[in-house]
Each structure stands twice: as C-alpha cells, then as structure tokens.
Amino acid sequence: MKQIFLFIVLLFSSINIYSQTLKEEYKDCALQKYYTQDYQEAIDYYSKIIEICPKDSVAYNDRGFVKELIKDYSGAIEDYTKEIEIDTLFADSYFFRGMAKSKITDYKGAILDYNKVVTLEYDNADAHYFMGLAKFELKDINGAIADYNDAISIRNTHNDAFYSRGWAKEQLKDYNGALEDYNSAIHFDATIPDYYFKRGALKIKMKHNKEGKLDLKKYNELLLFNKTNK
C-alpha cells in the first residue's frame, strides 16, 4: 500500500515538474513572438499555457495585452476579467481592463475599473489621469479636472495630465489657467507637437497672435522632424 501511495506521489510530482517546464518553454516562445510582432502566434502560446495552467493569472494578463495590440479589445477584456476572477486584488488587471473599455467607448465601465485601481493603489497617477480622460469623454469636465488634479498631485511632472487639464479648462473658458497648464506640459516634455498646437491656437484666441504663430510653427517643425526620423 505504501509503495502504491509513493508511486502516486512521484507520478503527480513528475507531472507537475513537466507542466512547469512546458509552461516556461511556452512563455519563452510567446515572448519571442511578441518581440518579433508575431502577435497571433504569441496569443497561441499564451493559450497553451492556460490549457496546462488554467489558474495562471499572468498568462491571461499577457494574452489580453497582446490581444489589445491586434485591436481585439473584447477578447482582451475577457482575459482581464478572467485574471480578476483569479486575483481580485491585482490593480494592474483593472487598469488594463479600464483602458481596453475606453478603446471601445465604454467610458462608464472604464471609470469603474479606474476607481477600483485607485482604491487598491491610490498613488497610481496614471489611473487618475485615465479616469479623467474617460470623464472628459462623458462631458464631465469638472470631474475630469479633479482627476487630473489628483494625477498631478501624485506626480507633479505628469505632462499629459497638465496638457489634458489645460484642454479641459479651455472648455470652461478658463484661458489663463489653460495657458499655464500648456506651459507646464511643454516644460516637462518639449517634444510633443500637439502641446504647441493647442497652446498656439489658444494664444491666437487670446489675441497673442505673434506668440501663437511661433507655437504653430514649432508644431509643424516637430511634425516634420518626427516624420523624417521614424
């Protein structure tokens, strides 16, 4: 009887070791396919990992991420949801699902996910920022500004949050506040064409035509630079 029991233990141990070895091989193959942009093949390898390790939350996350790259947002959301079922306290899962929901214009669903992220990790500046973007799309301008404020208070160099807050303030006709935010965005990253376009257009709106034209010139220069240096 003891020999049978020992045989069963050794058998299950061998199966587990084999599964883990195979899992690592599939993981390496998936990463190689990801780096060579063979995204469908990467997805296939992650699916193989899930077949042998159905509770592997990381595999669901990684497969969801690659599905987003091929614009299979519904499939990505399904994978992130499955990952959340396995690990309900992993903030990144909610964050990625929120981003995928935003891409299919499910902004209310995205906000729920971003709220979950900041509940788990309040100091996640990007979650506050993307929640602001979703609220802006729903015409909740003041709510968006509040979220951008939170993002900036957590990371005071968050250039995208300054830029987006400037655009939100502009909708409320707070032109001076918008201009300050565009200035901050450019201060922290002077390489993004849209920052200059928005600031230039605003300056012209505020009758600062000469300065506005300089910003629009810079906008076109950066566009040309980016095009010729791809």
PDB file of C-alpha atoms in Angstrom:
ATOM      1  CA  MET A   1       0.000   0.000   0.000  1.00  0.00           C
ATOM      2  CA  LYS A   2       2.826   2.392   0.897  1.00  0.00           C
ATOM      3  CA  GLN A   3       4.525   1.618  -2.404  1.00  0.00           C
ATOM      4  CA  ILE A   4       1.343   2.497  -4.333  1.00  0.00           C
ATOM      5  CA  PHE A   5       0.984   5.736  -2.390  1.00  0.00           C
ATOM      6  CA  LEU A   6       4.637   6.624  -3.045  1.00  0.00           C
ATOM      7  CA  PHE A   7       4.189   5.834  -6.737  1.00  0.00           C
ATOM      8  CA  ILE A   8       1.163   8.160  -6.962  1.00  0.00           C
ATOM      9  CA  VAL A   9       3.039  10.975  -5.194  1.00  0.00           C
ATOM     10  CA  LEU A  10       6.011  10.599  -7.520  1.00  0.00           C
ATOM     11  CA  LEU A  11       3.711  10.463 -10.548  1.00  0.00           C
ATOM     12  CA  PHE A  12       1.930  13.713  -9.661  1.00  0.00           C
ATOM     13  CA  SER A  13       5.260  15.329  -8.828  1.00  0.00           C
ATOM     14  CA  SER A  14       6.639  14.357 -12.232  1.00  0.00           C
ATOM     15  CA  ILE A  15       3.531  15.682 -13.989  1.00  0.00           C
ATOM     16  CA  ASN A  16       3.806  18.972 -12.120  1.00  0.00           C
ATOM     17  CA  ILE A  17       7.504  19.367 -12.987  1.00  0.00           C
ATOM     18  CA  TYR A  18       6.750  18.558 -16.628  1.00  0.00           C
ATOM     19  CA  SER A  19       3.920  21.088 -16.723  1.00  0.00           C
ATOM     20  CA  GLN A  20       6.083  23.814 -15.216  1.00  0.00           C
ATOM     21  CA  THR A  21       8.882  23.079 -17.684  1.00  0.00           C
ATOM     22  CA  LEU A  22       6.464  23.161 -20.608  1.00  0.00           C
ATOM     23  CA  LYS A  23       4.922  26.361 -19.261  1.00  0.00           C
ATOM     24  CA  GLU A  24       8.322  28.091 -19.198  1.00  0.00           C
ATOM     25  CA  GLU A  25       9.050  26.916 -22.743  1.00  0.00           C
ATOM     26  CA  TYR A  26       5.712  28.303 -23.974  1.00  0.00           C
ATOM     27  CA  LYS A  27       6.337  31.538 -22.089  1.00  0.00           C
ATOM     28  CA  ASP A  28       9.730  31.989 -23.764  1.00  0.00           C
ATOM     29  CA  CYS A  29       8.197  31.266 -27.169  1.00  0.00           C
ATOM     30  CA  ALA A  30       5.367  33.728 -26.529  1.00  0.00           C
ATOM     31  CA  LEU A  31       7.840  36.470 -25.601  1.00  0.00           C
ATOM     32  CA  GLN A  32       9.930  35.790 -28.703  1.00  0.00           C
ATOM     33  CA  LYS A  33       6.827  36.054 -30.898  1.00  0.00           C
ATOM     34  CA  TYR A  34       5.832  39.247 -29.106  1.00  0.00           C
ATOM     35  CA  TYR A  35       9.223  40.854 -29.720  1.00  0.00           C
ATOM     36  CA  THR A  36       9.074  39.910 -33.417  1.00  0.00           C
ATOM     37  CA  GLN A  37       5.495  41.247 -33.555  1.00  0.00           C
ATOM     38  CA  ASP A  38       4.051  37.845 -34.446  1.00  0.00           C
ATOM     39  CA  TYR A  39       1.154  38.651 -32.176  1.00  0.00           C
ATOM     40  CA  GLN A  40      -1.249  35.884 -33.163  1.00  0.00           C
ATOM     41  CA  GLU A  41       1.415  33.251 -32.541  1.00  0.00           C
ATOM     42  CA  ALA A  42       2.194  34.858 -29.175  1.00  0.00           C
ATOM     43  CA  ILE A  43      -1.511  34.588 -28.316  1.00  0.00           C
ATOM     44  CA  ASP A  44      -1.463  30.916 -29.305  1.00  0.00           C
ATOM     45  CA  TYR A  45       1.430  30.218 -26.929  1.00  0.00           C
ATOM     46  CA  TYR A  46      -0.301  32.011 -24.056  1.00  0.00           C
ATOM     47  CA  SER A  47      -3.378  29.904 -24.790  1.00  0.00           C
ATOM     48  CA  LYS A  48      -1.229  26.781 -24.474  1.00  0.00           C
ATOM     49  CA  ILE A  49      -0.011  27.971 -21.067  1.00  0.00           C
ATOM     50  CA  ILE A  50      -3.624  28.479 -19.978  1.00  0.00           C
ATOM     51  CA  GLU A  51      -4.517  24.974 -21.176  1.00  0.00           C
ATOM     52  CA  ILE A  52      -1.980  23.395 -18.835  1.00  0.00           C
ATOM     53  CA  CYS A  53      -2.242  26.032 -16.067  1.00  0.00           C
ATOM     54  CA  PRO A  54      -5.843  27.356 -16.136  1.00  0.00           C
ATOM     55  CA  LYS A  55      -5.296  29.391 -12.954  1.00  0.00           C
ATOM     56  CA  ASP A  56      -2.263  31.251 -14.283  1.00  0.00           C
ATOM     57  CA  SER A  57      -3.471  34.841 -13.956  1.00  0.00           C
ATOM     58  CA  VAL A  58      -0.308  36.272 -15.530  1.00  0.00           C
ATOM     59  CA  ALA A  59      -0.923  34.304 -18.731  1.00  0.00           C
ATOM     60  CA  TYR A  60      -4.419  35.800 -19.000  1.00  0.00           C
ATOM     61  CA  ASN A  61      -2.981  39.279 -18.451  1.00  0.00           C
ATOM     62  CA  ASP A  62      -0.265  38.818 -21.056  1.00  0.00           C
ATOM     63  CA  ARG A  63      -2.658  37.314 -23.593  1.00  0.00           C
ATOM     64  CA  GLY A  64      -5.073  40.175 -23.003  1.00  0.00           C
ATOM     65  CA  PHE A  65      -2.305  42.708 -23.565  1.00  0.00           C
ATOM     66  CA  VAL A  66      -1.311  41.118 -26.887  1.00  0.00           C
ATOM     67  CA  LYS A  67      -4.962  40.933 -27.971  1.00  0.00           C
ATOM     68  CA  GLU A  68      -5.144  44.691 -27.498  1.00  0.00           C
ATOM     69  CA  LEU A  69      -2.226  45.069 -29.902  1.00  0.00           C
ATOM     70  CA  ILE A  70      -4.282  43.419 -32.650  1.00  0.00           C
ATOM     71  CA  LYS A  71      -7.307  45.530 -31.623  1.00  0.00           C
ATOM     72  CA  ASP A  72      -9.234  42.569 -30.229  1.00  0.00           C
ATOM     73  CA  TYR A  73     -10.485  44.680 -27.348  1.00  0.00           C
ATOM     74  CA  SER A  74     -13.431  42.440 -26.464  1.00  0.00           C
ATOM     75  CA  GLY A  75     -11.095  39.452 -26.255  1.00  0.00           C
ATOM     76  CA  ALA A  76      -8.679  41.460 -24.125  1.00  0.00           C
ATOM     77  CA  ILE A  77     -11.467  42.462 -21.743  1.00  0.00           C
ATOM     78  CA  GLU A  78     -12.478  38.815 -21.387  1.00  0.00           C
ATOM     79  CA  ASP A  79      -8.905  37.860 -20.465  1.00  0.00           C
ATOM     80  CA  TYR A  80      -8.519  40.707 -17.960  1.00  0.00           C
ATOM     81  CA  THR A  81     -11.862  39.732 -16.437  1.00  0.00           C
ATOM     82  CA  LYS A  82     -10.708  36.135 -16.070  1.00  0.00           C
ATOM     83  CA  GLU A  83      -7.489  37.338 -14.453  1.00  0.00           C
ATOM     84  CA  ILE A  84      -9.516  39.427 -11.989  1.00  0.00           C
ATOM     85  CA  GLU A  85     -11.612  36.369 -11.100  1.00  0.00           C
ATOM     86  CA  ILE A  86      -8.371  34.571 -10.182  1.00  0.00           C
ATOM     87  CA  ASP A  87      -6.737  37.514  -8.386  1.00  0.00           C
ATOM     88  CA  THR A  88      -9.218  40.189  -7.279  1.00  0.00           C
ATOM     89  CA  LEU A  89      -6.563  42.411  -5.676  1.00  0.00           C
ATOM     90  CA  PHE A  90      -4.212  42.850  -8.642  1.00  0.00           C
ATOM     91  CA  ALA A  91      -4.626  46.532  -9.547  1.00  0.00           C
ATOM     92  CA  ASP A  92      -2.988  46.242 -12.974  1.00  0.00           C
ATOM     93  CA  SER A  93      -5.771  43.965 -14.187  1.00  0.00           C
ATOM     94  CA  TYR A  94      -8.410  46.622 -13.508  1.00  0.00           C
ATOM     95  CA  PHE A  95      -6.198  49.299 -15.056  1.00  0.00           C
ATOM     96  CA  PHE A  96      -5.655  47.391 -18.306  1.00  0.00           C
ATOM     97  CA  ARG A  97      -9.319  46.412 -18.499  1.00  0.00           C
ATOM     98  CA  GLY A  98     -10.272  50.048 -17.997  1.00  0.00           C
ATOM     99  CA  MET A  99      -8.021  51.096 -20.863  1.00  0.00           C
ATOM    100  CA  ALA A 100      -9.495  48.397 -23.116  1.00  0.00           C
ATOM    101  CA  LYS A 101     -13.020  49.509 -22.219  1.00  0.00           C
ATOM    102  CA  SER A 102     -12.135  53.093 -23.108  1.00  0.00           C
ATOM    103  CA  LYS A 103     -10.997  51.927 -26.535  1.00  0.00           C
ATOM    104  CA  ILE A 104     -14.490  50.566 -27.226  1.00  0.00           C
ATOM    105  CA  THR A 105     -16.013  53.778 -25.758  1.00  0.00           C
ATOM    106  CA  ASP A 106     -17.336  52.049 -22.646  1.00  0.00           C
ATOM    107  CA  TYR A 107     -16.270  55.036 -20.577  1.00  0.00           C
ATOM    108  CA  LYS A 108     -18.597  54.323 -17.654  1.00  0.00           C
ATOM    109  CA  GLY A 109     -17.192  50.811 -17.364  1.00  0.00           C
ATOM    110  CA  ALA A 110     -13.662  52.180 -17.628  1.00  0.00           C
ATOM    111  CA  ILE A 111     -14.300  54.646 -14.800  1.00  0.00           C
ATOM    112  CA  LEU A 112     -15.480  51.805 -12.561  1.00  0.00           C
ATOM    113  CA  ASP A 113     -12.223  49.958 -13.235  1.00  0.00           C
ATOM    114  CA  TYR A 114     -10.040  53.022 -12.670  1.00  0.00           C
ATOM    115  CA  ASN A 115     -11.897  53.670  -9.409  1.00  0.00           C
ATOM    116  CA  LYS A 116     -11.020  50.130  -8.335  1.00  0.00           C
ATOM    117  CA  VAL A 117      -7.360  50.785  -9.156  1.00  0.00           C
ATOM    118  CA  VAL A 118      -7.190  53.932  -7.006  1.00  0.00           C
ATOM    119  CA  THR A 119      -8.974  52.066  -4.218  1.00  0.00           C
ATOM    120  CA  LEU A 120      -6.190  49.475  -4.284  1.00  0.00           C
ATOM    121  CA  GLU A 121      -3.367  51.873  -5.165  1.00  0.00           C
ATOM    122  CA  TYR A 122      -4.350  55.479  -4.554  1.00  0.00           C
ATOM    123  CA  ASP A 123      -0.934  56.775  -5.639  1.00  0.00           C
ATOM    124  CA  ASN A 124      -1.341  55.381  -9.167  1.00  0.00           C
ATOM    125  CA  ALA A 125      -1.153  58.690 -11.037  1.00  0.00           C
ATOM    126  CA  ASP A 126      -1.965  57.153 -14.412  1.00  0.00           C
ATOM    127  CA  ALA A 127      -5.211  55.638 -13.108  1.00  0.00           C
ATOM    128  CA  HIS A 128      -6.359  59.097 -12.001  1.00  0.00           C
ATOM    129  CA  TYR A 129      -5.269  60.538 -15.333  1.00  0.00           C
ATOM    130  CA  PHE A 130      -7.051  57.977 -17.498  1.00  0.00           C
ATOM    131  CA  MET A 131     -10.152  58.238 -15.312  1.00  0.00           C
ATOM    132  CA  GLY A 132     -10.083  61.957 -16.086  1.00  0.00           C
ATOM    133  CA  LEU A 133      -9.898  61.218 -19.809  1.00  0.00           C
ATOM    134  CA  ALA A 134     -12.928  58.939 -19.557  1.00  0.00           C
ATOM    135  CA  LYS A 135     -14.916  61.554 -17.629  1.00  0.00           C
ATOM    136  CA  PHE A 136     -13.979  64.181 -20.196  1.00  0.00           C
ATOM    137  CA  GLU A 137     -15.421  61.956 -22.933  1.00  0.00           C
ATOM    138  CA  LEU A 138     -18.658  61.820 -20.917  1.00  0.00           C
ATOM    139  CA  LYS A 139     -18.672  65.655 -20.773  1.00  0.00           C
ATOM    140  CA  ASP A 140     -17.948  65.663 -17.039  1.00  0.00           C
ATOM    141  CA  ILE A 141     -15.400  68.448 -17.378  1.00  0.00           C
ATOM    142  CA  ASN A 142     -15.184  69.324 -13.693  1.00  0.00           C
ATOM    143  CA  GLY A 143     -14.845  65.657 -12.755  1.00  0.00           C
ATOM    144  CA  ALA A 144     -12.064  65.280 -15.303  1.00  0.00           C
ATOM    145  CA  ILE A 145     -10.211  68.287 -13.911  1.00  0.00           C
ATOM    146  CA  ALA A 146     -10.482  66.862 -10.395  1.00  0.00           C
ATOM    147  CA  ASP A 147      -8.886  63.616 -11.590  1.00  0.00           C
ATOM    148  CA  TYR A 148      -6.130  65.480 -13.433  1.00  0.00           C
ATOM    149  CA  ASN A 149      -5.509  67.411 -10.208  1.00  0.00           C
ATOM    150  CA  ASP A 150      -5.084  64.126  -8.352  1.00  0.00           C
ATOM    151  CA  ALA A 151      -2.693  62.786 -11.002  1.00  0.00           C
ATOM    152  CA  ILE A 152      -0.582  65.957 -10.808  1.00  0.00           C
ATOM    153  CA  SER A 153      -0.565  65.987  -7.012  1.00  0.00           C
ATOM    154  CA  ILE A 154       0.836  62.442  -7.084  1.00  0.00           C
ATOM    155  CA  ARG A 155       3.287  63.070  -9.933  1.00  0.00           C
ATOM    156  CA  ASN A 156       3.971  66.761 -10.422  1.00  0.00           C
ATOM    157  CA  THR A 157       5.825  66.114 -13.699  1.00  0.00           C
ATOM    158  CA  HIS A 158       2.854  64.390 -15.379  1.00  0.00           C
ATOM    159  CA  ASN A 159       2.972  66.344 -18.651  1.00  0.00           C
ATOM    160  CA  ASP A 160      -0.052  64.601 -20.170  1.00  0.00           C
ATOM    161  CA  ALA A 161      -2.161  65.457 -17.120  1.00  0.00           C
ATOM    162  CA  PHE A 162      -1.152  69.128 -17.405  1.00  0.00           C
ATOM    163  CA  TYR A 163      -1.976  69.097 -21.127  1.00  0.00           C
ATOM    164  CA  SER A 164      -5.349  67.420 -20.654  1.00  0.00           C
ATOM    165  CA  ARG A 165      -6.239  69.667 -17.731  1.00  0.00           C
ATOM    166  CA  GLY A 166      -5.377  72.667 -19.898  1.00  0.00           C
ATOM    167  CA  TRP A 167      -7.731  71.439 -22.621  1.00  0.00           C
ATOM    168  CA  ALA A 168     -10.474  70.854 -20.037  1.00  0.00           C
ATOM    169  CA  LYS A 169     -10.003  74.351 -18.591  1.00  0.00           C
ATOM    170  CA  GLU A 170     -10.209  75.756 -22.079  1.00  0.00           C
ATOM    171  CA  GLN A 171     -13.680  74.223 -22.456  1.00  0.00           C
ATOM    172  CA  LEU A 172     -14.689  76.166 -19.338  1.00  0.00           C
ATOM    173  CA  LYS A 173     -13.169  79.341 -20.860  1.00  0.00           C
ATOM    174  CA  ASP A 174     -10.512  79.495 -18.157  1.00  0.00           C
ATOM    175  CA  TYR A 175      -7.978  80.568 -20.744  1.00  0.00           C
ATOM    176  CA  ASN A 176      -5.310  81.791 -18.333  1.00  0.00           C
ATOM    177  CA  GLY A 177      -5.455  78.535 -16.377  1.00  0.00           C
ATOM    178  CA  ALA A 178      -5.328  76.557 -19.613  1.00  0.00           C
ATOM    179  CA  LEU A 179      -2.302  78.512 -20.806  1.00  0.00           C
ATOM    180  CA  GLU A 180      -0.468  77.835 -17.550  1.00  0.00           C
ATOM    181  CA  ASP A 181      -1.118  74.112 -17.917  1.00  0.00           C
ATOM    182  CA  TYR A 182       0.048  74.035 -21.543  1.00  0.00           C
ATOM    183  CA  ASN A 183       3.206  75.847 -20.426  1.00  0.00           C
ATOM    184  CA  SER A 184       3.775  73.191 -17.760  1.00  0.00           C
ATOM    185  CA  ALA A 185       3.189  70.347 -20.210  1.00  0.00           C
ATOM    186  CA  ILE A 186       5.794  71.786 -22.589  1.00  0.00           C
ATOM    187  CA  HIS A 187       8.186  72.450 -19.711  1.00  0.00           C
ATOM    188  CA  PHE A 188       8.161  68.765 -18.785  1.00  0.00           C
ATOM    189  CA  ASP A 189       8.200  67.466 -22.372  1.00  0.00           C
ATOM    190  CA  ALA A 190       9.035  69.860 -25.182  1.00  0.00           C
ATOM    191  CA  THR A 191       8.936  67.199 -27.923  1.00  0.00           C
ATOM    192  CA  ILE A 192       5.190  66.661 -28.363  1.00  0.00           C
ATOM    193  CA  PRO A 193       3.689  68.574 -31.319  1.00  0.00           C
ATOM    194  CA  ASP A 194       0.104  68.702 -30.021  1.00  0.00           C
ATOM    195  CA  TYR A 195       1.178  70.667 -26.959  1.00  0.00           C
ATOM    196  CA  TYR A 196       2.378  73.514 -29.163  1.00  0.00           C
ATOM    197  CA  PHE A 197      -0.676  73.315 -31.408  1.00  0.00           C
ATOM    198  CA  LYS A 198      -3.093  73.684 -28.509  1.00  0.00           C
ATOM    199  CA  ARG A 199      -1.063  76.458 -26.897  1.00  0.00           C
ATOM    200  CA  GLY A 200      -0.640  78.274 -30.207  1.00  0.00           C
ATOM    201  CA  ALA A 201      -4.346  78.118 -31.024  1.00  0.00           C
ATOM    202  CA  LEU A 202      -5.194  79.350 -27.530  1.00  0.00           C
ATOM    203  CA  LYS A 203      -2.743  82.262 -27.756  1.00  0.00           C
ATOM    204  CA  ILE A 204      -4.313  83.325 -31.033  1.00  0.00           C
ATOM    205  CA  LYS A 205      -7.733  83.067 -29.405  1.00  0.00           C
ATOM    206  CA  MET A 206      -6.408  85.329 -26.652  1.00  0.00           C
ATOM    207  CA  LYS A 207      -5.147  87.801 -29.311  1.00  0.00           C
ATOM    208  CA  HIS A 208      -1.481  86.923 -28.746  1.00  0.00           C
ATOM    209  CA  ASN A 209      -1.102  86.335 -32.470  1.00  0.00           C
ATOM    210  CA  LYS A 210       2.680  86.603 -32.777  1.00  0.00           C
ATOM    211  CA  GLU A 211       3.361  84.132 -29.956  1.00  0.00           C
ATOM    212  CA  GLY A 212       0.626  81.844 -31.211  1.00  0.00           C
ATOM    213  CA  LYS A 213       2.118  81.709 -34.696  1.00  0.00           C
ATOM    214  CA  LEU A 214       5.507  80.812 -33.219  1.00  0.00           C
ATOM    215  CA  ASP A 215       3.922  77.855 -31.425  1.00  0.00           C
ATOM    216  CA  LEU A 216       2.174  76.717 -34.611  1.00  0.00           C
ATOM    217  CA  LYS A 217       5.492  76.971 -36.437  1.00  0.00           C
ATOM    218  CA  LYS A 218       7.102  74.815 -33.746  1.00  0.00           C
ATOM    219  CA  TYR A 219       4.216  72.356 -34.108  1.00  0.00           C
ATOM    220  CA  ASN A 220       4.903  71.955 -37.835  1.00  0.00           C
ATOM    221  CA  GLU A 221       8.659  71.647 -37.249  1.00  0.00           C
ATOM    222  CA  LEU A 222       8.139  68.818 -34.768  1.00  0.00           C
ATOM    223  CA  LEU A 223       5.722  67.044 -37.106  1.00  0.00           C
ATOM    224  CA  LEU A 224       8.295  67.193 -39.903  1.00  0.00           C
ATOM    225  CA  PHE A 225      11.080  66.058 -37.573  1.00  0.00           C
ATOM    226  CA  ASN A 226       9.045  63.094 -36.345  1.00  0.00           C
ATOM    227  CA  LYS A 227       8.087  62.137 -39.904  1.00  0.00           C
ATOM    228  CA  THR A 228      11.671  62.198 -41.176  1.00  0.00           C
ATOM    229  CA  ASN A 229      13.062  60.359 -38.145  1.00  0.00           C
ATOM    230  CA  LYS A 230      10.696  57.409 -37.999  1.00  0.00           C
TER     231      LYS A 230
END
